[in-house]
Short mmCIF file of C-alpha atoms in Angstrom, two decimals:
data_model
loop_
_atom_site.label_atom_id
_atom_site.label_comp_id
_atom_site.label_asym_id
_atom_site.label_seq_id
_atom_site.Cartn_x
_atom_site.Cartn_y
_atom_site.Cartn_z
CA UNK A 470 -7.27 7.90 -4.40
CA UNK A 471 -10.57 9.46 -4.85
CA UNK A 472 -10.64 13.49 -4.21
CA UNK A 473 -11.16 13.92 -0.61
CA UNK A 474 -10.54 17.20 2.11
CA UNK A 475 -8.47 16.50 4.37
CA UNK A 476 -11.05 17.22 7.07
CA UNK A 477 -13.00 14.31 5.19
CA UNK A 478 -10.09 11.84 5.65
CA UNK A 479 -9.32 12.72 9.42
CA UNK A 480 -13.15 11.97 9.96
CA UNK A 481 -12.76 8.80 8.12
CA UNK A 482 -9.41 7.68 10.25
CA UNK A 483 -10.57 8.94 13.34
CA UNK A 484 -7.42 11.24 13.34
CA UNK A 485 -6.09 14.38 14.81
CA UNK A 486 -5.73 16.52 11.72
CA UNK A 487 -1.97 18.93 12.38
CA UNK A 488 -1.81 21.49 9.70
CA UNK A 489 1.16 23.02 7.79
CA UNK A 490 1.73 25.74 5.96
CA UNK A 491 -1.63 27.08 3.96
CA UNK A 492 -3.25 23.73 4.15
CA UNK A 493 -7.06 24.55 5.57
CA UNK A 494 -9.26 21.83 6.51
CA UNK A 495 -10.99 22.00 3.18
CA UNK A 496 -7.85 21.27 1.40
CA UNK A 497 -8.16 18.34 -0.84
CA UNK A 498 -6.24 15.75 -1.63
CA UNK A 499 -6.14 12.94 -4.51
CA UNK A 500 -2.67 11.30 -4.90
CA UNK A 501 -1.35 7.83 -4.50
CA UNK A 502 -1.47 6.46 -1.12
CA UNK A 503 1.65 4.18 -0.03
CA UNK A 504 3.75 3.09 2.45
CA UNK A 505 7.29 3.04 0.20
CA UNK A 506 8.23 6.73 0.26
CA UNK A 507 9.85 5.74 -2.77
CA UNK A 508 6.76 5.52 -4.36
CA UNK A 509 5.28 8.79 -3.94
CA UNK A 510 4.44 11.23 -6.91
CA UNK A 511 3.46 15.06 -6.45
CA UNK A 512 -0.14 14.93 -4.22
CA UNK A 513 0.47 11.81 -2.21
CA UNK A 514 -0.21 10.28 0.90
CA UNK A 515 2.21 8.95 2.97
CA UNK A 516 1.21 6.21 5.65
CA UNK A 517 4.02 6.23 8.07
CA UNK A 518 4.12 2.08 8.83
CA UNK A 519 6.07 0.89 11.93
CA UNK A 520 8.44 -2.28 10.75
CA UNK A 521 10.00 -5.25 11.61
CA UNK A 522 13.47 -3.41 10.44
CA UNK A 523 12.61 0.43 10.00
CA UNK A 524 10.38 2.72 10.74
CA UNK A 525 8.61 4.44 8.50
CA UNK A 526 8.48 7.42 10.58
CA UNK A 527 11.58 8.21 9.50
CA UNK A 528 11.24 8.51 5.97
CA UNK A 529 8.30 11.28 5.70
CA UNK A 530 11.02 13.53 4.86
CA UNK A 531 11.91 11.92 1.84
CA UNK A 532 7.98 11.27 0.83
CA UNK A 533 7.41 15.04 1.35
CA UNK A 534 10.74 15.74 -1.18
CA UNK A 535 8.77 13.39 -3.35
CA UNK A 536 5.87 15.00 -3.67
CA UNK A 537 3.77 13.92 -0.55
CA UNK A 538 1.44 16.68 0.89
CA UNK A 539 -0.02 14.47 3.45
CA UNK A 540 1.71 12.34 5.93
CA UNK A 541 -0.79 9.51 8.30
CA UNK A 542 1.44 9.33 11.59
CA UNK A 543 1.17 7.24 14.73
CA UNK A 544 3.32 10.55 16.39
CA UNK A 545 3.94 13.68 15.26
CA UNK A 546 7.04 13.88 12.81
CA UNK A 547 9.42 17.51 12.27
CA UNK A 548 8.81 17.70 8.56
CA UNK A 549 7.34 20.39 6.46
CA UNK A 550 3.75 18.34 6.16
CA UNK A 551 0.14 18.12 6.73
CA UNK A 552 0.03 15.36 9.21
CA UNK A 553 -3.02 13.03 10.51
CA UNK A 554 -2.23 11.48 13.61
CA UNK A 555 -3.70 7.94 14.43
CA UNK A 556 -3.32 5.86 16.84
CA UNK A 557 -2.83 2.64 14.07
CA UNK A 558 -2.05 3.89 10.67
CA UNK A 559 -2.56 -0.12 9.93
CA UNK A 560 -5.97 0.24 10.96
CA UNK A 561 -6.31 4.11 9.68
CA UNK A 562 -5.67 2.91 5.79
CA UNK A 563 -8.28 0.06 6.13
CA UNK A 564 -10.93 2.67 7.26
CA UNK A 565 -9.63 5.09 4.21
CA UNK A 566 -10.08 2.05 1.86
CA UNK A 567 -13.73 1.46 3.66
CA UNK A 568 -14.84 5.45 2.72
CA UNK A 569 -13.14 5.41 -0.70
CA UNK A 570 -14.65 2.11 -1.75
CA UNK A 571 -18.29 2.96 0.16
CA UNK A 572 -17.92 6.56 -2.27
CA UNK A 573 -17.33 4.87 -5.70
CA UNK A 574 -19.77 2.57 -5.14
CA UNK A 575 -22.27 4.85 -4.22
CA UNK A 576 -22.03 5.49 -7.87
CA UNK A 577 -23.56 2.41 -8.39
CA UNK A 578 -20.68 1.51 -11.49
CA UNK A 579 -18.09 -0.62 -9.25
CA UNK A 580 -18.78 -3.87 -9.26
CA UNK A 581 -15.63 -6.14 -6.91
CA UNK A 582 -14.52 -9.54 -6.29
CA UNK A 583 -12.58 -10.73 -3.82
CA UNK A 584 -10.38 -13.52 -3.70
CA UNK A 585 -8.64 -16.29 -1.44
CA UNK A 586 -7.32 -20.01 -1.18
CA UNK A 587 -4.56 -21.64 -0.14
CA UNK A 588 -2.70 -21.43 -3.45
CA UNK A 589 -3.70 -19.79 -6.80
CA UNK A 590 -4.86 -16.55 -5.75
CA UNK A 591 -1.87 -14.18 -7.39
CA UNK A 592 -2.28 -16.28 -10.57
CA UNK A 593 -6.23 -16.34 -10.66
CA UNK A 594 -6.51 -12.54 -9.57
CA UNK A 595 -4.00 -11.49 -12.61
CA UNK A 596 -5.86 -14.04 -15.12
CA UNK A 597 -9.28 -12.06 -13.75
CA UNK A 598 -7.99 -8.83 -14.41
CA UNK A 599 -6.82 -9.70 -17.75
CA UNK A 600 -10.08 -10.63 -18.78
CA UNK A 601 -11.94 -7.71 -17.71
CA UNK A 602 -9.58 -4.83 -18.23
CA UNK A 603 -11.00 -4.60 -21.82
CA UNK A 604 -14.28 -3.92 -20.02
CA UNK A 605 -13.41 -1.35 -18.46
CA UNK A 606 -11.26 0.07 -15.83
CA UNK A 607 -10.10 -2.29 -13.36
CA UNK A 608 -8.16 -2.37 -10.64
CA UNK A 609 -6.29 -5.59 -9.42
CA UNK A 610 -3.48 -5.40 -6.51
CA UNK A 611 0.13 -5.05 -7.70
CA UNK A 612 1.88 -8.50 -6.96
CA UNK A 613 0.76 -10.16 -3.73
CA UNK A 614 -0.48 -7.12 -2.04
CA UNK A 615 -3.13 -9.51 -0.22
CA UNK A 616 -2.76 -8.42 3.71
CA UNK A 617 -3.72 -6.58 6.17
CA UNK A 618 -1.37 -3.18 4.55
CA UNK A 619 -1.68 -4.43 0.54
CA UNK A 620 -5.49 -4.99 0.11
CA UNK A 621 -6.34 -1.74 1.45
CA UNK A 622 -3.74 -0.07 -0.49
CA UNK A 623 -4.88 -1.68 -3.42
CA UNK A 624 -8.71 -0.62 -2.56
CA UNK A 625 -7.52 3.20 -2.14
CA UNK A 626 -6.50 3.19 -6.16
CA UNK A 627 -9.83 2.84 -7.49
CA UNK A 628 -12.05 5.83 -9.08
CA UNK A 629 -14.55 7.09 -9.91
CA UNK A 630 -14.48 5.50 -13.30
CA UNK A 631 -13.51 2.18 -11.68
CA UNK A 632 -15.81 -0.49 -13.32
CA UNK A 633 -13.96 -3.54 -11.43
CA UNK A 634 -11.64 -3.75 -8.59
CA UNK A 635 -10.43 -7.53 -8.00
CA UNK A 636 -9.52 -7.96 -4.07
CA UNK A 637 -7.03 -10.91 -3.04
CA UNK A 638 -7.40 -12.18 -0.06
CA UNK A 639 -4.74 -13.76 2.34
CA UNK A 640 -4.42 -14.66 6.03
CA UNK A 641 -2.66 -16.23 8.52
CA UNK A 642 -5.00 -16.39 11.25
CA UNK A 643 -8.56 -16.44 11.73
CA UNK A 644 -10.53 -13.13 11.12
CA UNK A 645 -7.83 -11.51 9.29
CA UNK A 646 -10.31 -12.53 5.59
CA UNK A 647 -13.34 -11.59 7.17
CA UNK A 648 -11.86 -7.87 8.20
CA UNK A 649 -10.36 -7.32 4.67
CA UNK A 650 -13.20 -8.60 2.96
CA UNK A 651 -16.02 -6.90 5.84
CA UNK A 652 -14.17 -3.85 4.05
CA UNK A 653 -15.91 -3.62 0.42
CA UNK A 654 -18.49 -6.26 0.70
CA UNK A 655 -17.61 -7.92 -2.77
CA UNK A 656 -20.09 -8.47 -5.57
CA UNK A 657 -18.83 -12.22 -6.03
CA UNK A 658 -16.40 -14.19 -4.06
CA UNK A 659 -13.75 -16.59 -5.13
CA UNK A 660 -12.86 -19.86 -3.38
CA UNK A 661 -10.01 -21.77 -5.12
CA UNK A 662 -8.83 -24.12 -2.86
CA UNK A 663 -7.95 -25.53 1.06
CA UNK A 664 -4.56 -26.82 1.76
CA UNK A 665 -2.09 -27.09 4.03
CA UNK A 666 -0.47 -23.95 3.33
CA UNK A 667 -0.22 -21.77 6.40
CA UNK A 668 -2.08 -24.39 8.59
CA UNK A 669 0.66 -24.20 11.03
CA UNK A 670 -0.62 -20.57 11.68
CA UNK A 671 -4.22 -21.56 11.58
CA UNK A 672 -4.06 -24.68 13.84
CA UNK A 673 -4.51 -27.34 11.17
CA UNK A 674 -6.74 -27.67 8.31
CA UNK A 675 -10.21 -27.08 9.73
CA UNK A 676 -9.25 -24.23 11.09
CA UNK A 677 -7.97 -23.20 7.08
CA UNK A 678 -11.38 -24.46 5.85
CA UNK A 679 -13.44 -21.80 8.44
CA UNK A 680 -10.73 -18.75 7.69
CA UNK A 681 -10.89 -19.33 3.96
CA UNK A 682 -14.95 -19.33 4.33
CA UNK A 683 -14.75 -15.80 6.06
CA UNK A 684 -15.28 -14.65 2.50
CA UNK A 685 -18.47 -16.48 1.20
CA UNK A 686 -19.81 -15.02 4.73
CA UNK A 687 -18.67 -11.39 3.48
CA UNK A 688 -20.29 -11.66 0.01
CA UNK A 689 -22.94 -8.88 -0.45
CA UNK A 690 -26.32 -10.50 0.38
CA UNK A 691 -28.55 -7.74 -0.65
CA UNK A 692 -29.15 -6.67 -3.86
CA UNK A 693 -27.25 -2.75 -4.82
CA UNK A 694 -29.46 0.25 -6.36
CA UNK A 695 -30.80 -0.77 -9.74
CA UNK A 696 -29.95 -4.75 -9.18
CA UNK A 697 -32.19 -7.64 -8.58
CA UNK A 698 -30.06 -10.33 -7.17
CA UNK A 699 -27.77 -10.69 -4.36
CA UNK A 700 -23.71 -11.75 -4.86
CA UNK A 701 -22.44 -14.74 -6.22
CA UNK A 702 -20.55 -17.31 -4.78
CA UNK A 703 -17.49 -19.17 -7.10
CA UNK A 704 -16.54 -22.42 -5.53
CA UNK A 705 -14.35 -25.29 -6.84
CA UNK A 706 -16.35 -27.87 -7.18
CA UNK A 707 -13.61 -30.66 -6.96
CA UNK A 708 -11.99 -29.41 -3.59
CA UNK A 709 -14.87 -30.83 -0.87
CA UNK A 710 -13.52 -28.73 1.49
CA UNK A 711 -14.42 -25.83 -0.69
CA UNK A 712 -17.97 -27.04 -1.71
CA UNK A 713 -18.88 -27.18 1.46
CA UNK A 714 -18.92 -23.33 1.83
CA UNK A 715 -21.76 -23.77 -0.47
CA UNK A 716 -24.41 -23.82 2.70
CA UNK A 717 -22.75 -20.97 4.03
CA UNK A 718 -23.97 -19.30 0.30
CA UNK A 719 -27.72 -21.14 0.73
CA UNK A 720 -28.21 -19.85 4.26
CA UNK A 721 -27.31 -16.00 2.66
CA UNK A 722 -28.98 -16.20 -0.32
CA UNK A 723 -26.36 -16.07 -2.50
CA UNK A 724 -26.35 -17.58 -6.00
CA UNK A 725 -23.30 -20.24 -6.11
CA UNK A 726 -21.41 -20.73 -9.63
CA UNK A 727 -19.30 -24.05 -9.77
CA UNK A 728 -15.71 -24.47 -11.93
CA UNK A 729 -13.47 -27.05 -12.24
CA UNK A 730 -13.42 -30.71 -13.72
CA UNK A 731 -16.21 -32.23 -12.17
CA UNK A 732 -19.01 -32.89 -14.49
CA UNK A 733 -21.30 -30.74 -12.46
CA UNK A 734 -19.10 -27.39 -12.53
CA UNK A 735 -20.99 -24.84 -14.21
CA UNK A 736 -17.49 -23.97 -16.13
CA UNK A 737 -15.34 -27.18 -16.61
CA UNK A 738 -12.35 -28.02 -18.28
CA UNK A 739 -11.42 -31.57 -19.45
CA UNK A 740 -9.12 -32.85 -22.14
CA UNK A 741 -5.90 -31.06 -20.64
CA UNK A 742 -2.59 -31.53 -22.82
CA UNK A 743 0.68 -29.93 -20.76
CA UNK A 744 3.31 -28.78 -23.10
CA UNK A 745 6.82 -27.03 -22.32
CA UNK A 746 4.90 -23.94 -24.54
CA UNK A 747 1.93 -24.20 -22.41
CA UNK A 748 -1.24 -25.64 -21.43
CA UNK A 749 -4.17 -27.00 -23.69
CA UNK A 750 -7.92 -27.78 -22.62
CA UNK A 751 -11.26 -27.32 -23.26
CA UNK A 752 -13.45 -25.34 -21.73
CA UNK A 753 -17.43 -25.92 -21.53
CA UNK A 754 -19.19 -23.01 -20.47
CA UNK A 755 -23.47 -22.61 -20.62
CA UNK A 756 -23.04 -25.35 -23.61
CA UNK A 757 -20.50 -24.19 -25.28
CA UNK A 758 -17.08 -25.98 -26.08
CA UNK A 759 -13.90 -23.27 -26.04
CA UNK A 760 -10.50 -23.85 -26.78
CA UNK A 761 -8.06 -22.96 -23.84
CA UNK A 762 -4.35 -22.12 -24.85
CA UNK A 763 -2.44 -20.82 -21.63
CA UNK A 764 0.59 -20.04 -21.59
CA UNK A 765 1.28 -19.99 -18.18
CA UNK A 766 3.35 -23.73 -17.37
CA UNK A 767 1.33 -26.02 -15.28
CA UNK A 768 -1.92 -27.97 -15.55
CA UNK A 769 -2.85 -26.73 -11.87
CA UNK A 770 -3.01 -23.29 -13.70
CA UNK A 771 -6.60 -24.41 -15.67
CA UNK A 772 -7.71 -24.75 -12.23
CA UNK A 773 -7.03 -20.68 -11.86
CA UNK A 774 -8.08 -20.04 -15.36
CA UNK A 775 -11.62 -21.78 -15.21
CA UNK A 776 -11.89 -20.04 -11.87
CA UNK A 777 -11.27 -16.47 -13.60
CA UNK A 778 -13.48 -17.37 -16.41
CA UNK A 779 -16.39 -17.92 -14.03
CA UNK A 780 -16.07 -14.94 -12.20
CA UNK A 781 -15.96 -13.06 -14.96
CA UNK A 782 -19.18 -14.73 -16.51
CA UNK A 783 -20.95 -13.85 -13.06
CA UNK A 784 -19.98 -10.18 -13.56
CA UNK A 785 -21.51 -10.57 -17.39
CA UNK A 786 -18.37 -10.52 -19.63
CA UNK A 787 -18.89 -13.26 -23.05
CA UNK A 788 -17.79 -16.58 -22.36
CA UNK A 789 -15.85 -16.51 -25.56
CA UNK A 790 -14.06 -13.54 -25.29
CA UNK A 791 -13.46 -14.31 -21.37
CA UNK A 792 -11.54 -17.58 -22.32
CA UNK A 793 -10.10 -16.00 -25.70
CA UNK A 794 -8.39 -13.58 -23.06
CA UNK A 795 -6.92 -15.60 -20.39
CA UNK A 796 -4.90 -16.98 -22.75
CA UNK A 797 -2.99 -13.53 -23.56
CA UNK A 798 -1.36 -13.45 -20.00
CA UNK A 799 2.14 -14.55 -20.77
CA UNK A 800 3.07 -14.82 -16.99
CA UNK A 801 1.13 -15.53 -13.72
CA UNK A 802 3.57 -13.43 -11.89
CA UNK A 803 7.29 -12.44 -11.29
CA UNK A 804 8.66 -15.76 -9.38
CA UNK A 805 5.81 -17.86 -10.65
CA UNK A 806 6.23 -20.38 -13.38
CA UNK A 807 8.55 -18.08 -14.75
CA UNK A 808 10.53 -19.67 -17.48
CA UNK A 809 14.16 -17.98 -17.40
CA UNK A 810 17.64 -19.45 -18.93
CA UNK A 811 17.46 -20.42 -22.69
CA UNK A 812 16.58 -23.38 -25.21
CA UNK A 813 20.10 -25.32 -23.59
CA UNK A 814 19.35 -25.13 -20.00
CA UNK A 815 15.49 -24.06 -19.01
CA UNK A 816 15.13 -22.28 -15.80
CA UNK A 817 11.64 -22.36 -14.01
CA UNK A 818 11.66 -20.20 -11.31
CA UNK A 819 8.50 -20.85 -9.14
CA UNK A 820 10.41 -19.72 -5.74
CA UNK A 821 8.05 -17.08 -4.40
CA UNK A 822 5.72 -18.98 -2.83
CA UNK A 823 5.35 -22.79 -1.54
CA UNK A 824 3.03 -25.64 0.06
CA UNK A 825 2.66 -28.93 0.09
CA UNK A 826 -0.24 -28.85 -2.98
CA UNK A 827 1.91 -26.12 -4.97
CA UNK A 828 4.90 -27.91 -4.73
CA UNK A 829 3.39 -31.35 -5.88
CA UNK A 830 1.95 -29.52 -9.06
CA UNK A 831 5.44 -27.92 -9.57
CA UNK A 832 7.01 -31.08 -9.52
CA UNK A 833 4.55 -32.96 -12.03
CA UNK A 834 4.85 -29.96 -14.86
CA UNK A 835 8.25 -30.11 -14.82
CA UNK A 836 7.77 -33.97 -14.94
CA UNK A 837 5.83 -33.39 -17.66
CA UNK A 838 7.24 -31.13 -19.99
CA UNK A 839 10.34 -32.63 -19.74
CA UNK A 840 10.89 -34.70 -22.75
CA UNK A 841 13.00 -38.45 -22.92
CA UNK A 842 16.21 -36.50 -24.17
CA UNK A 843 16.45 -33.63 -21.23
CA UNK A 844 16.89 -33.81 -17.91
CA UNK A 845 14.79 -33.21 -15.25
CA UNK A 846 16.34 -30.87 -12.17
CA UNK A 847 14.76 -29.98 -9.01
CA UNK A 848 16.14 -27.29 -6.66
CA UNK A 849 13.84 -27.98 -3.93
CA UNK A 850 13.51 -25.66 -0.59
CA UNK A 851 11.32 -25.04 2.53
CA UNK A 852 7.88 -24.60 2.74
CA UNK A 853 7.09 -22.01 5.11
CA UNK A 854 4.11 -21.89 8.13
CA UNK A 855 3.23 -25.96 8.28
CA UNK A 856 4.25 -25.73 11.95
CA UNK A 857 3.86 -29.62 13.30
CA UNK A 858 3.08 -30.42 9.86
CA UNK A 859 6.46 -29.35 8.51
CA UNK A 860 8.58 -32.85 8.50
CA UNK A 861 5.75 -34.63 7.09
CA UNK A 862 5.36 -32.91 4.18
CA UNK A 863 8.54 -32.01 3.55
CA UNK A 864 9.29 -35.73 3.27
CA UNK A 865 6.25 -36.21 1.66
CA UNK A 866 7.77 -34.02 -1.08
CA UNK A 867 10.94 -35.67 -1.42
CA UNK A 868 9.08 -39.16 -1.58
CA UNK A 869 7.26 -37.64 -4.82
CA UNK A 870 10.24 -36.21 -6.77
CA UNK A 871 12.08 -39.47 -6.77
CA UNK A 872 8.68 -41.54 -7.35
CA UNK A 873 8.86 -38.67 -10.64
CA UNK A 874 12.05 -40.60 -10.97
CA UNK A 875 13.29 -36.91 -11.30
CA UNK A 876 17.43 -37.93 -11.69
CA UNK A 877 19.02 -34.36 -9.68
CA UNK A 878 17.15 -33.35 -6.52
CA UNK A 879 19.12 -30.48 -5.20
CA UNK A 880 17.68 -29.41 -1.72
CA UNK A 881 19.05 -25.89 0.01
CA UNK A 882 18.58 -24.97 3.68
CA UNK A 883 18.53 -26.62 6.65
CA UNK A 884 14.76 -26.30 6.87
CA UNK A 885 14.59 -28.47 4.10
CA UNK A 886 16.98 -31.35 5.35
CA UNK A 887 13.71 -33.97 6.25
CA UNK A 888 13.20 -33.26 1.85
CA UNK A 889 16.47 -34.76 1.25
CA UNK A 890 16.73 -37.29 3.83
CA UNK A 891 13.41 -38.67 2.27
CA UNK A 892 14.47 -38.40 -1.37
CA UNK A 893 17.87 -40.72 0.10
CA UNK A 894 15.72 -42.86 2.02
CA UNK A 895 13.45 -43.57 -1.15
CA UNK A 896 16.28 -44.77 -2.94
CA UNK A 897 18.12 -41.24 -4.64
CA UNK A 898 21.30 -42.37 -3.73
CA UNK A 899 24.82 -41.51 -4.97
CA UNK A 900 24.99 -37.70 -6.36
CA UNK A 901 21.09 -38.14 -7.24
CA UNK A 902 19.98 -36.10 -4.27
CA UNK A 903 22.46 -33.36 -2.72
CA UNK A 904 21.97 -31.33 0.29
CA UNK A 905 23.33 -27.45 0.84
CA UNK A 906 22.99 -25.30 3.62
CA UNK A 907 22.92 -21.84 1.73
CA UNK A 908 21.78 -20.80 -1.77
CA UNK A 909 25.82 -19.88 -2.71
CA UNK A 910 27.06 -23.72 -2.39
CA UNK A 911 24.11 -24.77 -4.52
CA UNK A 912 24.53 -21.87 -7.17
CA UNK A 913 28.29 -23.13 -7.43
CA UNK A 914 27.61 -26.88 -7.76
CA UNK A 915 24.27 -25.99 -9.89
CA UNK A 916 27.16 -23.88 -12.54
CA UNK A 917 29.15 -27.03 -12.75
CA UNK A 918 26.31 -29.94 -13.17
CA UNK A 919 23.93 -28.14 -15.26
CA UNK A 920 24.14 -29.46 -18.72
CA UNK A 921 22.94 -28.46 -22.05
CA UNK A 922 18.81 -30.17 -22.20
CA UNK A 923 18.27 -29.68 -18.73
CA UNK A 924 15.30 -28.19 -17.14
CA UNK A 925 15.60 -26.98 -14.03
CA UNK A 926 12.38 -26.23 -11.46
CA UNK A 927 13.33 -23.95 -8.60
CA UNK A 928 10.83 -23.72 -5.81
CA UNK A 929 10.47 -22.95 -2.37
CA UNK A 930 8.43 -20.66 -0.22
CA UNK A 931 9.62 -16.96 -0.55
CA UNK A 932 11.20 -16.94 3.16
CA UNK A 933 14.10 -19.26 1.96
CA UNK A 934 15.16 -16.86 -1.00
CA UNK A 935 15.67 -19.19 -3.66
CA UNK A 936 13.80 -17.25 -6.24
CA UNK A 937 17.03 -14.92 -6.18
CA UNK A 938 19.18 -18.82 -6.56
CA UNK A 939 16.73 -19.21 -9.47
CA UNK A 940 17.11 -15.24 -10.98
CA UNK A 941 20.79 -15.84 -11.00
CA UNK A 942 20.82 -19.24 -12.67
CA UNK A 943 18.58 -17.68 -15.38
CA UNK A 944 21.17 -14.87 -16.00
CA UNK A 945 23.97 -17.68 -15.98
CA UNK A 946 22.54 -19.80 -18.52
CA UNK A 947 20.82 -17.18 -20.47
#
């Protein structure tokens, strides 16, 4: 965080400042600000969340032993600290993150993009940040840090040598975009995709479509100090739902850029060639024709690439050395695509997140980089928040893997079952499809049917834990 008295942050949180020891109000402070006592350093700030399970009231003392010097508290806590008191520390770090940002940018340097989608946003935020880090310093959230606790955090770490701070965006209800984003007003905003992921918590998929568009509505409309135009809207121009967000942009004034494989994207990719080492395309950007190599598994990952690539051509970075870059990350994410095991027995461990589009795309790469002499495995489990939706597309899934004519479906958890009994209905009988309650049965049969030239996709949402199945699979066939 930026240098700030603490006077200056208990006017920003609208908090009672409590001071300890020879702490004055003028007393500033410039550390990390987190919520995991574990990962404070000497200056910090420690924001004292309530949990589901714990309390982080509880552990100030052990932030203070690691350095903390200030604590922000819904109560007042007996430890040897500065301490803000709030009534929401929640709602105290976004209005840190609102100051913080508001000061760097005053600066006129930080330019920030912000974005959301149904699926793709880890990926396309880490491919983004890739690109521009060689243009200076950027700051991009730490894996999925994309809430209402995570995207401030990840706001509070920029400077005052910040160049670029990439904001991701997630939500499970209405508003929840338009508050994050309503925070830093970002330069250009990022629209990847609308699908049924979480629709159960919105209501159904019109109710997605208007959350996800809470960010075109929050792009910067005016132009900053020493700028002519106003932000920039990126929208997928082969997702309708997503193109038409574009009259939101028209009623603003914003300038929409278009990627994707429609002829009319302003950054396309065609020719796409999916490999077990990667992904090939080619990329057509203001005329020119680039050569894409990701390595990141997955054709649905150009989708995320070409999305990067345009935001980063909005914010002025070289077409050329823009898609020249994207294809240095080696990995989208921990629990994403991530290829584990060895050459006899290939683990993909994709387990950290899951819908119904997600899970589709899994399916097909691992279709398709499986060649005639391997096997193809899929350790299929629930996909989390489709509320009425749920046994439809969970069948919906298990009709696709055996239309893949994928020989070993092995489904795990109960919230799964409709998977499996659609995989047997479509015709995977015998020991093609198998069914286990709990991620230790499957492990066990997995050890005993997994075969040298197998490649094995494991994928589920992150609430049914198989990306820990998947982590120990890759250490058993390493």
């Amino acid at each position: 965080m930026i240098a700030l008295s603490l006077s200056e942050i208990a006017a920003a949180v609208d908090g009672e400042l409590r001071l300890h020891g020879a702490d004055e109000p003028a007393t500033v402070v410039s550390g990390v600000v987190d919520t995991d006592s574990r990962n404070m350093t000497a200056g910090g700030v420690f924001v004292a969340k309530p949990g589901e399970t714990t309390d982080g009231h509880l552990f100030v003392g052990t932030a203070v032993s690691r350095g903390a010097v200030l604590a922000l508290v819904e109560r007042v806590v007996d430890e040897p600290v500065t301490q803000i008191v709030v009534a929401d520390v929640v709602v105290a770090i976004a209005q840190l993150a609102r100051e913080v940002v508001s000061r760097v940018r005053a600066s006129g340097r930080l330019r920030i993009v912000g974005i959301t989608g149904s699926n793709g946003k880890t990926t396309t935020k880490n491919m983004l940040a890739t690109i521009l880090r060689p243009e200076g310093e950027t700051v991009a959230p730490v894996g999925s840090y994309n809430n209402s606790v995570g995207a401030p955090l990840t706001m509070l770490r920029v400077t005052h040598d910040t160049r670029y701070l990439v904001c991701e965006f997630g939500a499970d209800a209405s508003g929840q975009i338009a508050r994050l984003a309503g925070l830093v007003t970002p330069d250009v905003g990022v629209v990847l995709m609308v699908g049924m992921a979480h629709a159960g918590g919105f209501g159904g998929i019109e109710s997605t479509v208007r959350a996800k568009s809470e960010l075109v509505s929050a792009i910067r409309a005016t132009p900053l100090p020493g700028q002519d135009a106003p932000g920039i809207a990126v929208l997928n121009a082969d997702d309708p739902r997503v193109a038409g967000m574009a009259s939101i942009a028209d009623d603003r004034g914003l300038a929409v850029r278009w990627f994707g494989e429609a002829d009319a994207a302003d950054v396309r990719a065609s020719g796409l060639r999916v490999t077990a080492e990667g992904t090939d395309a080619t990329v057509t950007v203001d005329g020119q024709d680039l050569p894409l190599h990701l390595r990141v598994l997955g054709a649905h990952h150009v989708k995320n690439a070409v999305a990067a690539i345009t935001a980063a051509v909005a914010l002025g970075v070289d077409p050329a050395a823009a898609v020249e870059r994207v294809g240095e990350l080696e990995l989208a994410e921990r629990w994403r695509m991530q290829v584990m095991g060895s050459d006899r027995v290939r683990i993909i461990n994709d387990a950290y997140n899951a819908s119904p589009d997600s899970m589709s795309a899994a399916l097909r790469t691992l279709a398709q980089i499986t060649r005639p002499d391997e096997r193809m495995v899929a350790v299929l489990g629930a996909m989390s928040e489709l509320g009425e939706h749920a046994h439809e597309e969970h069948a919906k899934i298990g009709l696709l893997a055996v239309r893949l004519r994928i020989p070993r479906i092995v489904v795990v958890g109960d919230e799964a079952r409709s998977l499996y009994l659609a995989a047997v209905a479509e015709g995977s009988w015998s020991d093609e499809a198998v069914f286990f309650s709990d991620a230790d049965e499957a492990f066990a049969y997995l050890q005993g049917e997994l075969r040298d030239g197998d490649r094995v996709l494991v994928k589920s949402s992150n609430s049914a834990g198989l990306r820990f199945l998947g982590d120990r699979l890759g250490e058993s066939f390493t």
